[in-house]
CSV table of N, CA and C in Angstrom, one decimal:
chain,number,residue,atom,x,y,z
E,1,MET,N,1.0,-1.2,-0.1
E,1,MET,CA,0.1,0.0,0.1
E,1,MET,C,0.8,1.3,0.1
E,2,PRO,N,0.6,2.3,-0.8
E,2,PRO,CA,1.4,3.5,-0.9
E,2,PRO,C,1.3,4.3,0.5
E,3,LYS,N,2.4,5.0,0.8
E,3,LYS,CA,2.2,5.8,2.0
E,3,LYS,C,1.3,6.8,1.8
E,4,LEU,N,0.3,6.9,2.8
E,4,LEU,CA,-0.6,7.8,2.9
E,4,LEU,C,-0.6,9.0,3.8
E,5,ASN,N,-1.2,10.1,3.7
E,5,ASN,CA,-0.9,11.3,4.6
E,5,ASN,C,-2.1,11.1,5.6
E,6,ASN,N,-2.3,11.8,6.5
E,6,ASN,CA,-3.3,11.7,7.6
E,6,ASN,C,-4.6,11.9,7.2
E,7,ALA,N,-4.8,12.9,6.3
E,7,ALA,CA,-6.2,13.1,5.5
E,7,ALA,C,-6.5,12.0,4.7
E,8,GLN,N,-5.6,11.2,4.1
E,8,GLN,CA,-6.1,10.2,3.2
E,8,GLN,C,-6.4,8.8,4.2
E,9,LYS,N,-5.8,8.8,5.2
E,9,LYS,CA,-5.9,7.6,6.2
E,9,LYS,C,-7.2,7.6,6.8
E,10,SER,N,-7.8,8.8,7.4
E,10,SER,CA,-8.8,8.6,8.2
E,10,SER,C,-10.1,8.9,7.6
E,11,CYS,N,-10.2,9.1,6.3
E,11,CYS,CA,-11.4,9.7,5.8
E,11,CYS,C,-12.2,8.4,5.0
E,12,TRP,N,-13.4,8.5,4.6
E,12,TRP,CA,-14.1,7.7,4.0
E,12,TRP,C,-14.2,8.4,2.4
E,13,ALA,N,-13.9,7.5,1.5
E,13,ALA,CA,-13.9,8.0,0.3
E,13,ALA,C,-14.9,7.2,-0.7
E,14,ASP,N,-15.2,7.8,-2.0
E,14,ASP,CA,-15.8,7.1,-3.0
E,14,ASP,C,-15.0,6.0,-3.8
E,15,THR,N,-15.7,5.2,-4.4
E,15,THR,CA,-15.2,3.9,-5.0
E,15,THR,C,-13.9,4.5,-5.8
E,16,LYS,N,-14.1,5.3,-6.7
E,16,LYS,CA,-12.9,5.8,-7.7
E,16,LYS,C,-11.7,6.3,-6.8
E,17,THR,N,-12.0,7.2,-5.8
E,17,THR,CA,-10.8,7.7,-5.1
E,17,THR,C,-10.2,6.6,-4.2
E,18,ALA,N,-11.0,5.9,-3.5
E,18,ALA,CA,-10.5,4.6,-2.7
E,18,ALA,C,-9.4,3.9,-3.5
E,19,ALA,N,-9.8,3.4,-4.6
E,19,ALA,CA,-9.3,2.5,-5.6
E,19,ALA,C,-7.9,3.3,-6.0
E,20,GLU,N,-7.9,4.6,-6.3
E,20,GLU,CA,-6.6,5.1,-6.8
E,20,GLU,C,-5.7,5.2,-5.6
E,21,VAL,N,-6.2,5.5,-4.5
E,21,VAL,CA,-5.3,5.7,-3.2
E,21,VAL,C,-4.7,4.3,-2.8
E,22,LEU,N,-5.5,3.2,-3.0
E,22,LEU,CA,-5.2,1.8,-2.6
E,22,LEU,C,-4.3,1.3,-3.8
E,23,GLY,N,-4.1,1.8,-4.9
E,23,GLY,CA,-3.5,1.2,-6.0
E,23,GLY,C,-4.1,0.1,-6.8
E,24,ILE,N,-5.4,-0.1,-6.7
E,24,ILE,CA,-6.2,-1.1,-7.4
E,24,ILE,C,-7.3,-0.6,-8.2
E,25,THR,N,-7.8,-1.3,-9.0
E,25,THR,CA,-8.9,-0.8,-9.9
E,25,THR,C,-10.4,-0.6,-9.0
E,26,PRO,N,-11.3,0.2,-9.4
E,26,PRO,CA,-12.7,0.3,-8.7
E,26,PRO,C,-13.3,-1.3,-8.9
E,27,ARG,N,-13.1,-1.9,-10.0
E,27,ARG,CA,-13.8,-3.3,-10.2
E,27,ARG,C,-13.1,-4.1,-9.2
E,28,HIS,N,-11.8,-4.0,-9.0
E,28,HIS,CA,-11.1,-5.1,-8.1
E,28,HIS,C,-11.7,-4.7,-6.8
E,29,LEU,N,-11.8,-3.4,-6.6
E,29,LEU,CA,-12.2,-3.2,-5.0
E,29,LEU,C,-13.7,-3.6,-4.8
E,30,ARG,N,-14.5,-3.7,-5.7
E,30,ARG,CA,-16.0,-4.1,-5.6
E,30,ARG,C,-15.8,-5.6,-5.5
E,31,HIS,N,-15.0,-6.3,-6.4
E,31,HIS,CA,-14.8,-7.6,-6.3
E,31,HIS,C,-14.4,-8.1,-4.9
E,32,LEU,N,-13.5,-7.6,-4.3
E,32,LEU,CA,-13.1,-7.8,-3.0
E,32,LEU,C,-14.2,-7.7,-2.1
E,33,ARG,N,-15.0,-6.7,-2.2
E,33,ARG,CA,-16.1,-6.6,-1.3
E,33,ARG,C,-17.1,-7.7,-1.5
E,34,ALA,N,-17.3,-8.1,-2.7
E,34,ALA,CA,-18.3,-9.2,-3.0
E,34,ALA,C,-17.9,-10.6,-2.5
E,35,HIS,N,-16.5,-10.6,-2.4
E,35,HIS,CA,-16.1,-11.9,-1.9
E,35,HIS,C,-15.6,-11.8,-0.5
E,36,GLY,N,-16.2,-10.9,0.3
E,36,GLY,CA,-16.0,-11.1,1.7
E,36,GLY,C,-14.7,-10.4,2.4
E,37,LEU,N,-13.9,-9.8,1.6
E,37,LEU,CA,-12.6,-9.4,2.3
E,37,LEU,C,-13.0,-8.0,3.2
E,38,PHE,N,-13.8,-7.1,2.5
E,38,PHE,CA,-14.2,-6.1,3.4
E,38,PHE,C,-15.5,-6.3,3.8
E,39,LYS,N,-15.7,-5.9,5.1
E,39,LYS,CA,-16.8,-6.0,6.0
E,39,LYS,C,-17.7,-4.6,6.0
E,40,LEU,N,-18.9,-4.8,5.9
E,40,LEU,CA,-19.9,-3.4,6.0
E,40,LEU,C,-19.8,-3.0,7.4
E,41,GLY,N,-19.6,-1.7,7.4
E,41,GLY,CA,-19.5,-0.8,8.6
E,41,GLY,C,-18.1,-0.6,9.0
E,42,LYS,N,-17.3,-1.6,8.9
E,42,LYS,CA,-15.8,-1.3,9.2
E,42,LYS,C,-15.0,-1.1,8.0
E,43,HIS,N,-15.0,-1.7,6.7
E,43,HIS,CA,-14.3,-1.2,5.8
E,43,HIS,C,-15.1,-0.3,4.6
E,44,TYR,N,-16.3,-0.5,4.6
E,44,TYR,CA,-17.3,0.2,3.6
E,44,TYR,C,-18.8,0.4,4.3
E,45,ARG,N,-19.2,1.5,3.7
E,45,ARG,CA,-20.6,1.8,4.2
E,45,ARG,C,-21.3,2.2,2.7
E,46,ILE,N,-22.5,2.0,3.0
E,46,ILE,CA,-23.6,2.3,1.7
E,46,ILE,C,-24.0,3.7,2.0
E,47,ALA,N,-23.8,4.7,1.1
E,47,ALA,CA,-24.1,6.0,1.1
E,47,ALA,C,-25.4,6.4,0.5
E,48,SER,N,-25.9,5.3,-0.3
E,48,SER,CA,-27.1,5.8,-1.2
E,48,SER,C,-28.3,5.5,-0.4
E,49,SER,N,-29.4,6.1,-0.8
E,49,SER,CA,-30.8,5.7,-0.3
E,49,SER,C,-31.1,4.3,-0.4
E,50,PRO,N,-31.7,3.6,0.5
E,50,PRO,CA,-32.3,2.2,0.5
E,50,PRO,C,-33.1,2.0,-0.8
E,51,LEU,N,-33.6,3.2,-1.2
E,51,LEU,CA,-34.8,2.9,-2.3
E,51,LEU,C,-34.0,3.1,-3.7
E,52,SER,N,-32.7,3.3,-3.7
E,52,SER,CA,-31.9,3.5,-5.2
E,52,SER,C,-31.7,2.1,-5.7
E,53,ALA,N,-31.6,2.1,-7.0
E,53,ALA,CA,-31.5,0.8,-7.6
E,53,ALA,C,-30.3,0.4,-7.5
E,54,ARG,N,-29.2,1.1,-7.5
E,54,ARG,CA,-28.0,0.7,-7.2
E,54,ARG,C,-27.1,1.3,-6.2
E,55,PRO,N,-26.6,0.6,-5.0
E,55,PRO,CA,-25.8,1.2,-4.0
E,55,PRO,C,-24.7,2.1,-4.4
E,56,THR,N,-24.3,3.2,-3.6
E,56,THR,CA,-23.2,4.0,-3.8
E,56,THR,C,-22.3,3.6,-2.3
E,57,TYR,N,-21.2,3.1,-2.5
E,57,TYR,CA,-20.3,2.8,-1.5
E,57,TYR,C,-19.4,3.9,-1.1
E,58,LEU,N,-19.0,4.1,0.2
E,58,LEU,CA,-18.0,4.9,0.8
E,58,LEU,C,-17.1,3.8,1.3
E,59,TRP,N,-15.7,4.1,1.1
E,59,TRP,CA,-14.4,3.2,1.7
E,59,TRP,C,-13.9,3.8,2.7
E,60,HIS,N,-13.4,3.2,3.9
E,60,HIS,CA,-12.5,3.6,4.8
E,60,HIS,C,-11.2,3.1,4.3
E,61,ILE,N,-10.4,4.1,3.8
E,61,ILE,CA,-9.1,4.0,3.1
E,61,ILE,C,-8.1,3.1,4.0
E,62,GLU,N,-7.9,3.5,5.3
E,62,GLU,CA,-7.0,3.0,6.0
E,62,GLU,C,-7.3,1.7,6.4
E,63,ARG,N,-8.4,1.3,6.6
E,63,ARG,CA,-9.0,0.1,7.0
E,63,ARG,C,-8.7,-0.8,5.8
E,64,CYS,N,-9.1,-0.6,4.7
E,64,CYS,CA,-9.1,-1.3,3.5
E,64,CYS,C,-7.7,-1.7,3.2
E,65,GLY,N,-6.7,-0.7,3.4
E,65,GLY,CA,-5.4,-1.0,3.2
E,65,GLY,C,-4.7,-1.9,4.1
E,66,HIS,N,-5.2,-1.8,5.3
E,66,HIS,CA,-4.7,-2.9,6.2
E,66,HIS,C,-5.2,-4.4,5.7
E,67,ALA,N,-6.5,-4.4,5.3
E,67,ALA,CA,-7.0,-5.7,4.9
E,67,ALA,C,-6.3,-6.3,3.6
E,68,LEU,N,-5.7,-5.3,2.7
E,68,LEU,CA,-5.1,-5.6,1.6
E,68,LEU,C,-3.8,-6.3,1.9
E,69,GLU,N,-3.2,-5.8,3.1
E,69,GLU,CA,-1.9,-6.3,3.4
E,69,GLU,C,-1.8,-7.6,4.0
E,70,ILE,N,-2.8,-8.2,4.2
E,70,ILE,CA,-2.8,-9.7,4.9
E,70,ILE,C,-2.6,-10.6,3.6
E,71,PRO,N,-1.6,-11.4,4.0
E,71,PRO,CA,-1.4,-12.2,2.8
E,71,PRO,C,-2.5,-13.2,2.4
E,72,LEU,N,-2.5,-13.4,1.1
E,72,LEU,CA,-3.7,-14.2,0.4
E,72,LEU,C,-3.9,-15.5,1.2
E,73,GLU,N,-3.0,-16.2,1.5
E,73,GLU,CA,-3.2,-17.4,2.3
E,73,GLU,C,-4.0,-17.4,3.5
E,74,LYS,N,-3.9,-16.1,4.3
E,74,LYS,CA,-4.6,-16.0,5.4
E,74,LYS,C,-6.0,-15.2,5.3
E,75,ARG,N,-6.3,-14.8,4.1
E,75,ARG,CA,-7.7,-14.1,4.0
E,75,ARG,C,-8.8,-14.9,4.2
């Protein structure tokens, strides 16, 4: 994971921004969420209305970065 400044570490960011900071694609970020690496409430939250057709996610960059540092065989 790239070195982050304090503002980047502690904030919730949209999918595109979080993926850029984490050094992965937005598609891969969503893939990891769908496969259980990221947990709702800890790593991401749903920012859109419950009535919307498609959810909009916000990602906690620091927590996602820590999850990505876990070796594949331990995930």
